[in-house]
Each structure stands twice: as structure tokens, then as C-alpha cells.
Coordinates of N, CA and C in Angstrom, one line a residue:
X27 N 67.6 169.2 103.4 CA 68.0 168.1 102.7 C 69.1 168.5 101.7
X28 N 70.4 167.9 101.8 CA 71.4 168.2 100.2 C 71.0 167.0 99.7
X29 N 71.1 167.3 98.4 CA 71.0 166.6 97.6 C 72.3 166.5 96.8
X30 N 72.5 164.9 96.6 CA 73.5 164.1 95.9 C 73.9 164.7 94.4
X31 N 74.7 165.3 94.4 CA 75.0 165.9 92.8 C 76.6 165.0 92.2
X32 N 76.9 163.9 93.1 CA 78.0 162.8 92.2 C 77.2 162.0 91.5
X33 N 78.0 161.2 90.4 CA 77.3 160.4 89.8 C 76.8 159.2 90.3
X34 N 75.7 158.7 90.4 CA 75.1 157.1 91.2 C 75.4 156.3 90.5
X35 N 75.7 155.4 90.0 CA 75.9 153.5 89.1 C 75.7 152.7 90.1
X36 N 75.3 152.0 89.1 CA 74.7 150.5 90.0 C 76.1 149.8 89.0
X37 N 76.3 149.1 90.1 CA 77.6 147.8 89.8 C 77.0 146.5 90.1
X38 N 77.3 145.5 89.2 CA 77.0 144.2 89.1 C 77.6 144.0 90.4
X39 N 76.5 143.0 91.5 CA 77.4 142.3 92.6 C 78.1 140.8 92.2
X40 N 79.4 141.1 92.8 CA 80.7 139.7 92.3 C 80.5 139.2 94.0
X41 N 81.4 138.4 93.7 CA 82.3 137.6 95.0 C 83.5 138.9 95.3
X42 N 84.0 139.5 94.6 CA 85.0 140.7 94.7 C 84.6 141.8 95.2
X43 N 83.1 142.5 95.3 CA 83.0 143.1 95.8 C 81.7 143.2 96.7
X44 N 81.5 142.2 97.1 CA 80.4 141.3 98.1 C 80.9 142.0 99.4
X45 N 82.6 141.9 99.8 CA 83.0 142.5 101.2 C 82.5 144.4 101.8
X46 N 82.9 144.9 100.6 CA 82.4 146.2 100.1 C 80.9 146.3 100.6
X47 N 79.9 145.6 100.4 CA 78.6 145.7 100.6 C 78.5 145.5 101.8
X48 N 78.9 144.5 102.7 CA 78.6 143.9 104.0 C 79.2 145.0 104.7
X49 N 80.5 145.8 104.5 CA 80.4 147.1 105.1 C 79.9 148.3 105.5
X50 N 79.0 148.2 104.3 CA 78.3 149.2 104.2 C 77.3 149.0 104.9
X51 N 76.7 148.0 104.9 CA 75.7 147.7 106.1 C 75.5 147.7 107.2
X52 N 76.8 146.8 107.6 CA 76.8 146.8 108.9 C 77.4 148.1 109.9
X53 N 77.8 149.7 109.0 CA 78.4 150.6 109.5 C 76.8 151.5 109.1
X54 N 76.3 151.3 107.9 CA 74.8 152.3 107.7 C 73.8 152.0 108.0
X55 N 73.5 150.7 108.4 CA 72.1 150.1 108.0 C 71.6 149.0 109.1
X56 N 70.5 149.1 109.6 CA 70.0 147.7 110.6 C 69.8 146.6 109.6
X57 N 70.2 145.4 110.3 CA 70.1 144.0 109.3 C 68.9 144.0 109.3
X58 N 67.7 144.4 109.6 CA 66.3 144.1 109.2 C 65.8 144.8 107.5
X59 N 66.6 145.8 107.7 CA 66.5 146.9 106.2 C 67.4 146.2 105.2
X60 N 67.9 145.2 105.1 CA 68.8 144.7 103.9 C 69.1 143.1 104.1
X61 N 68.3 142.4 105.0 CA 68.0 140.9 104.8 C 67.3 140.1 105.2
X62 N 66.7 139.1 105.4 CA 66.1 138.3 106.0 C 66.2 138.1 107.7
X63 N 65.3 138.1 108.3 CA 65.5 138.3 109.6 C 66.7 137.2 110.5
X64 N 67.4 137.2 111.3 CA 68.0 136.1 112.0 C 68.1 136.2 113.8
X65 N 67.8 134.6 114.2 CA 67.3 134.8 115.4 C 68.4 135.4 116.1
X66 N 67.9 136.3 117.1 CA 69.4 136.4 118.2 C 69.2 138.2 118.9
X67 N 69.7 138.4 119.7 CA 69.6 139.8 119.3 C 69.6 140.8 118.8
X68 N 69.2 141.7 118.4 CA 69.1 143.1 117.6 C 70.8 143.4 117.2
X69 N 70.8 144.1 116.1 CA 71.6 144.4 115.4 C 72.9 143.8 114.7
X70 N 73.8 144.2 114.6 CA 74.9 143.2 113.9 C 75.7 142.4 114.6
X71 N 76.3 141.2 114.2 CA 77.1 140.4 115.3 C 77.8 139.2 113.8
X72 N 78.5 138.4 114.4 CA 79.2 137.6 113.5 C 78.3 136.6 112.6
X73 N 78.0 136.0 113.8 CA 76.5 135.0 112.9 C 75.4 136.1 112.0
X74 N 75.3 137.1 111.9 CA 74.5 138.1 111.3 C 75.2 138.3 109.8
X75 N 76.3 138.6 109.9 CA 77.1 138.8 109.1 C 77.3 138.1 107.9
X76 N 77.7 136.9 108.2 CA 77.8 135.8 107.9 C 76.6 135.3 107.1
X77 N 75.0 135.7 107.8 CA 74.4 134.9 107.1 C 74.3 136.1 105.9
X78 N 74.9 136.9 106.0 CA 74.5 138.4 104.9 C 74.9 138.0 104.0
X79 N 76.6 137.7 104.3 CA 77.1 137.1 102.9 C 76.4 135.6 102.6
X80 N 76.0 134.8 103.3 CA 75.4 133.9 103.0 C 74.1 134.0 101.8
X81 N 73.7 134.5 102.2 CA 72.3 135.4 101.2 C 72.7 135.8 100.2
X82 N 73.5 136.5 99.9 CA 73.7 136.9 98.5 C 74.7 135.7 97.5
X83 N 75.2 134.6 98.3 CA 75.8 133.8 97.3 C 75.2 133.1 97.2
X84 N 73.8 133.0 97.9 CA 72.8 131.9 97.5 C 71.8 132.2 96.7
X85 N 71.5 133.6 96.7 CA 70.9 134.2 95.5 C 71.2 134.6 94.2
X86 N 72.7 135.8 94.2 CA 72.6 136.8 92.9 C 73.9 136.0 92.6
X87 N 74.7 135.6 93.6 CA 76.2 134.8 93.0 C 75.5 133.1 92.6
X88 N 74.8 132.8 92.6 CA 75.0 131.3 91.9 C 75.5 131.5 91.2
X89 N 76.4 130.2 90.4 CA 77.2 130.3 89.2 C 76.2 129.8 87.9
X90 N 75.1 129.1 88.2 CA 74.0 129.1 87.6 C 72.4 129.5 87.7
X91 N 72.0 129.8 87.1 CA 70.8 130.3 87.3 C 70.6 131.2 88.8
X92 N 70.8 132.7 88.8 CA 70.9 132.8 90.1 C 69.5 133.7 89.6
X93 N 68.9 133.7 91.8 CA 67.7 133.8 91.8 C 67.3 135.5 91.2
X94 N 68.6 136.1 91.6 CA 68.1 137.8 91.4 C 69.4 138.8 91.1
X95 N 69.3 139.8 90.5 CA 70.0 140.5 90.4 C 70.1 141.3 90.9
X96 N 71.5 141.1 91.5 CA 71.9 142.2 92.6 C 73.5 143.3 92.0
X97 N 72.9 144.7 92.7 CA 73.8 145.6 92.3 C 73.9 146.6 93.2
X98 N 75.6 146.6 93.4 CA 75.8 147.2 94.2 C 75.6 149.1 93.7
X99 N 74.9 150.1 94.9 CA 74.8 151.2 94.4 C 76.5 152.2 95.1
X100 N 76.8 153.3 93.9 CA 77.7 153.7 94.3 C 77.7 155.2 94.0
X101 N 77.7 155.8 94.8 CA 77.7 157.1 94.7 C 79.4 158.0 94.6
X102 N 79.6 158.6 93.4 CA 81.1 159.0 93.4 C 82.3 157.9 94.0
X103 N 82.2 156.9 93.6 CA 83.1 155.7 93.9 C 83.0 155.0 95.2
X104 N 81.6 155.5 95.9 CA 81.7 154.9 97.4 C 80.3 154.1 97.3
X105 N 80.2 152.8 97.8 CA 79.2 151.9 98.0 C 78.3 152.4 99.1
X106 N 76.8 152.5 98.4 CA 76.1 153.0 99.6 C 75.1 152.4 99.8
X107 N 74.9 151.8 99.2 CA 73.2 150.6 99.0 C 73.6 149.3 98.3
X108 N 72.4 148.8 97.9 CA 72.0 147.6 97.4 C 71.2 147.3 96.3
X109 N 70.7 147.4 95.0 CA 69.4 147.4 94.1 C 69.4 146.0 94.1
X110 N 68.2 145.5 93.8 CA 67.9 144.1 93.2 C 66.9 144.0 92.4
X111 N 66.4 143.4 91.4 CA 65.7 142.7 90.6 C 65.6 141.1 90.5
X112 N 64.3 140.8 90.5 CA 64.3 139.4 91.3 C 63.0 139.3 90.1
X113 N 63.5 138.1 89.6 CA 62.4 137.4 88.4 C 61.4 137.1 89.1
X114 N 59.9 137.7 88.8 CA 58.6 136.6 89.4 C 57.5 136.8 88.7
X115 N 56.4 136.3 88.5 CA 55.2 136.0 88.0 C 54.5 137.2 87.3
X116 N 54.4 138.6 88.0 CA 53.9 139.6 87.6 C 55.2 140.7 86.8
X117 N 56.6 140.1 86.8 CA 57.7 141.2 86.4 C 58.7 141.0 87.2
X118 N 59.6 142.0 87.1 CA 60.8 142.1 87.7 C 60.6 142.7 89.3
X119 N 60.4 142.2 90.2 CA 60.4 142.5 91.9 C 61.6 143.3 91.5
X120 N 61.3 144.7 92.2 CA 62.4 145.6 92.5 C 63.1 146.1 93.8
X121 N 64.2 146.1 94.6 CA 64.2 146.6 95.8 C 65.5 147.0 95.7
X122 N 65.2 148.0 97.1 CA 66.6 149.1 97.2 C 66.7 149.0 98.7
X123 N 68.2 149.1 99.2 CA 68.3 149.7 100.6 C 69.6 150.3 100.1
X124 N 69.3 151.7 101.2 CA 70.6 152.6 101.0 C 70.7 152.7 102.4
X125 N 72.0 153.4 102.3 CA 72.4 153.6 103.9 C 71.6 154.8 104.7
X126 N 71.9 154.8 105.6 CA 71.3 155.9 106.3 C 72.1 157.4 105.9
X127 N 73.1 157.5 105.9 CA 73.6 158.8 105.8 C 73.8 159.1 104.2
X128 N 73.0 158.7 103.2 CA 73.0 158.4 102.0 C 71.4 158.9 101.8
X129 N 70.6 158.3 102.8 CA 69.3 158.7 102.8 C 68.6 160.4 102.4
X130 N 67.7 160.2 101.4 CA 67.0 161.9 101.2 C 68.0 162.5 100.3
X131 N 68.8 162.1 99.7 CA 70.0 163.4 99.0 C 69.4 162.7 97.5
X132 N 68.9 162.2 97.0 CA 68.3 161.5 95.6 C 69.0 160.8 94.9
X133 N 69.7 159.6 96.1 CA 70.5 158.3 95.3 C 69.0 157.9 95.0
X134 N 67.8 157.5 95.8 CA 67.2 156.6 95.1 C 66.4 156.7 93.9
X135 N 66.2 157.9 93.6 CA 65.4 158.4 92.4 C 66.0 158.3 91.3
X136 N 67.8 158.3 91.2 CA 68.7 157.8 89.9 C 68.6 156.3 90.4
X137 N 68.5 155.8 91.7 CA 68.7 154.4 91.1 C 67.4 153.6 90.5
X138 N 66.5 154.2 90.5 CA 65.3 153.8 90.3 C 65.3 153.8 88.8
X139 N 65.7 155.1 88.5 CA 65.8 155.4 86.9 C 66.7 154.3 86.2
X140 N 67.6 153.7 86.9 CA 68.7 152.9 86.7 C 67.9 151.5 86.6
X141 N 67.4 151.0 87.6 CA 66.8 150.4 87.4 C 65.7 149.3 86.8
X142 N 65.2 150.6 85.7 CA 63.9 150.6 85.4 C 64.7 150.2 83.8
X143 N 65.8 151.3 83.5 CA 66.7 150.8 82.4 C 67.2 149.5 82.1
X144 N 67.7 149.2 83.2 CA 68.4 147.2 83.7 C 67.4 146.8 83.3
X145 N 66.3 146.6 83.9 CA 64.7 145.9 83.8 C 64.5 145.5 82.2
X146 N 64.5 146.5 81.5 CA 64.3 146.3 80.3 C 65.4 145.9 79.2
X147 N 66.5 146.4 79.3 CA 67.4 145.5 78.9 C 67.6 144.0 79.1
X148 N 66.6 143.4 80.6 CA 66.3 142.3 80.6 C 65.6 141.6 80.3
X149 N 64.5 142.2 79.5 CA 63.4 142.0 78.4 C 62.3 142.0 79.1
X150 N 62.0 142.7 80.7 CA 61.1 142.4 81.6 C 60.1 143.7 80.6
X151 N 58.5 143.4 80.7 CA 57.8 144.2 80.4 C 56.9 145.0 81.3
X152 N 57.1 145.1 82.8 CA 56.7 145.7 84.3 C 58.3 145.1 85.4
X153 N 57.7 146.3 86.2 CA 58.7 146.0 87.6 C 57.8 146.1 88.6
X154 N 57.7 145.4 89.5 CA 57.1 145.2 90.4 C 57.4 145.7 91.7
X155 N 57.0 146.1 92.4 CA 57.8 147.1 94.0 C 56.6 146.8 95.5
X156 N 57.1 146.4 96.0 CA 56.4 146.0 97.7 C 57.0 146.9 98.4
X157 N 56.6 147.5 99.2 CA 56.9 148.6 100.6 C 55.5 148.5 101.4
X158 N 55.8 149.0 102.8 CA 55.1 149.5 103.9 C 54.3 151.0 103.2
X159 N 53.1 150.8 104.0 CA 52.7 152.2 104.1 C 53.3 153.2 104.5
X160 N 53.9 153.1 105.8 CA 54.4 153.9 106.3 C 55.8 154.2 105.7
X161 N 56.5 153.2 104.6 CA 57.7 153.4 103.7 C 57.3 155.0 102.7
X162 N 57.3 156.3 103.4 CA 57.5 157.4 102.8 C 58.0 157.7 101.7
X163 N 59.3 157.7 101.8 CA 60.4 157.3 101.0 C 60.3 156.9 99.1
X164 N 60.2 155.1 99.7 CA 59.5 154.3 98.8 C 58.2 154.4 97.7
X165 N 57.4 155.2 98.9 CA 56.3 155.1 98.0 C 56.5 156.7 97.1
X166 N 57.1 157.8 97.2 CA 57.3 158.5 96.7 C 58.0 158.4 95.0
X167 N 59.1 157.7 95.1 CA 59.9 156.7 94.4 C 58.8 156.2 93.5
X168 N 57.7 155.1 94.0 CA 56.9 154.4 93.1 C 55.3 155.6 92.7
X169 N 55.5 156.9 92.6 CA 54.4 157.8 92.4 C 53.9 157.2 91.1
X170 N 54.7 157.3 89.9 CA 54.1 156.9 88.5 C 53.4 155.4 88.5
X171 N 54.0 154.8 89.4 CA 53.2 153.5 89.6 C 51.9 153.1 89.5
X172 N 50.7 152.1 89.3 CA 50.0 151.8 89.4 C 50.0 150.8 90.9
X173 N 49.2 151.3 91.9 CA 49.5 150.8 93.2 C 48.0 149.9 94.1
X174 N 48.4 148.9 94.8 CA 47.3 148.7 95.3 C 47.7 148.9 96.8
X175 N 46.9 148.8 97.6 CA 47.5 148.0 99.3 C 46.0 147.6 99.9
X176 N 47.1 146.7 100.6 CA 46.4 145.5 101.0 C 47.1 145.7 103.0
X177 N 46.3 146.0 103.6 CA 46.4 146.3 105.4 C 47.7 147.2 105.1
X178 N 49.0 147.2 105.8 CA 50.1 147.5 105.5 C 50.7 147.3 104.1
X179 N 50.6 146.6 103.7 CA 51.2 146.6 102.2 C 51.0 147.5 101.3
X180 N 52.1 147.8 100.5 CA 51.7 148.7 99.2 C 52.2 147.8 98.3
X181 N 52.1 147.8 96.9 CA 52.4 146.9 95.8 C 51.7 147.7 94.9
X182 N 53.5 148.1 93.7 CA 53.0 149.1 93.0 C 53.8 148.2 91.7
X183 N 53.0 148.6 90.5 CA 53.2 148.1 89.4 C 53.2 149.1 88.3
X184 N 54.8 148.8 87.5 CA 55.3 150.3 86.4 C 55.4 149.2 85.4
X185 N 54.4 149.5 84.4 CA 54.6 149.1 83.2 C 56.1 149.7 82.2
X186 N 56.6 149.1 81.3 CA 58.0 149.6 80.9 C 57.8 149.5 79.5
X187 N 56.5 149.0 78.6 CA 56.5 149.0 77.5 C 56.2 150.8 77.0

């Protein structure tokens, strides 16, 4: 495994650089790993695409009230993922997808850190995190966590006070 020694930032997602992300996906990433499912067949295609950017201007671009905060991740000036923070009942829902060839080098462990800082500058007092069991990865990421699971589910909870 190399590990990532550029600097990681998370960037506010705009309408300006919304295009930037959709590439990144559809060149690193299956649409199952970074959106809501859509019917048709496997992998990327125009109506896929489409509903990608559709998703994020209906969520993190509202011009009011939007549902989540989304940021693009960038490693040494290149877009490689996604972070989000999503307001709900127990805290800030946290999630990440990075690309595949981005994967294991320790973008997600600064974005996590990054994350955890955004969170609280947002006055949240926990972040909240859902993954698979079998999400390796993820659940390594949430070790300091307080964790439950439920069949497949993990749901881990980081207090920030």
C-alpha cells in the first residue's frame, strides 16, 4: 500500500465544480458507491449521469435550506471523492466515497479528521456513520467510535464534545 503524502482538503460543492465530481465517478467509481440506485443496467450511461447531478442539486446545491453538506475531496489539486454531512436526529450522518485508485493510500483517515472538524464548526455535538460489515475500510476509519450492528449494518456514533 503507498500511502498519500499530498495534502487532502475537502472543498465546498458549487454548481462550478459539480462537473469535476461526476468525473470522477464515472472514470473511479460504480454508481452504486456514490448514489442512490437507478433502474437500468449496471454501471454508467447518460440517464445515470444525469440523475448524479440531479442528486446533488437537489440536496447540497439548494439555494435554500439544503438537505446536506457536500465536499468535494481533493488530493494535491485533483478531485477524488466525495464527503458529506447530512443533519439528522442523532447528529451529523457522515459519508465518504473515494475513488478506486485513491483507495488504501490514507485520503480517508485526513478526511475523516476533516470532517470531524467541519462537524463541529457546525455546532453538531456527535457524527453519526452507517457502513456494511463487510465495509473494512469504513469500519476501521470509525474504530474510536461507539458502534452498534444490527444483521449487516454497522452504525457507529463519535461524540465531538
Amino acid at each position: 500500500m503507498h500511502r498519500n503524502t499530498e495534502p487532502v482538503r475537502l472543498e465546498p460543492l458549487t454548481e462550478d465544480n459539480l462537473a469535476m465530481l461526476l468525473e470522477v465517478a464515472v472514470g473511479d467509481a460504480d454508481p452504486l458507491e456514490v448514489m442512490p440506485p437507478v433502474a437500468g443496467a449496471p454501471g454508467w450511461n447518460a440517464r445515470r449521469e444525469q440523475a448524479f447531478l440531479e442528486f446533488h442539486r437537489g440536496r447540497a446545491l439548494l439555494a435554500e435550506a439544503p438537505v446536506e453538506y457536500t465536499y468535494l475531496i481533493a488530493v494535491g489539486g485533483r478531485v477524488v471523492g466525495a464527503a458529506r454531512l447530512q443533519p439528522g436526529a442523532e447528529g451529523l450522518e457522515a459519508g465518504v466515497w473515494i475513488g478506486r485508485s485513491e483507495r488504501g493510500r490514507g485520503v480517508g483517515r485526513a478526511v475523516a479528521e476533516q470532517l470531524r472538524t467541519a462537524a463541529a464548526e457546525l455546532g453538531a455535538r456527535r457524527i453519526v456513520a452507517v457502513t456494511t460489515v463487510g465495509n473494512s475500510a469504513a469500519r476501521t476509519l470509525l474504530g474510536a467510535a461507539t458502534s452498534t450492528v444490527s444483521g449487516d449494518t454497522v452504525t457507529a456514533t463519535l461524540a465531538l464534545d
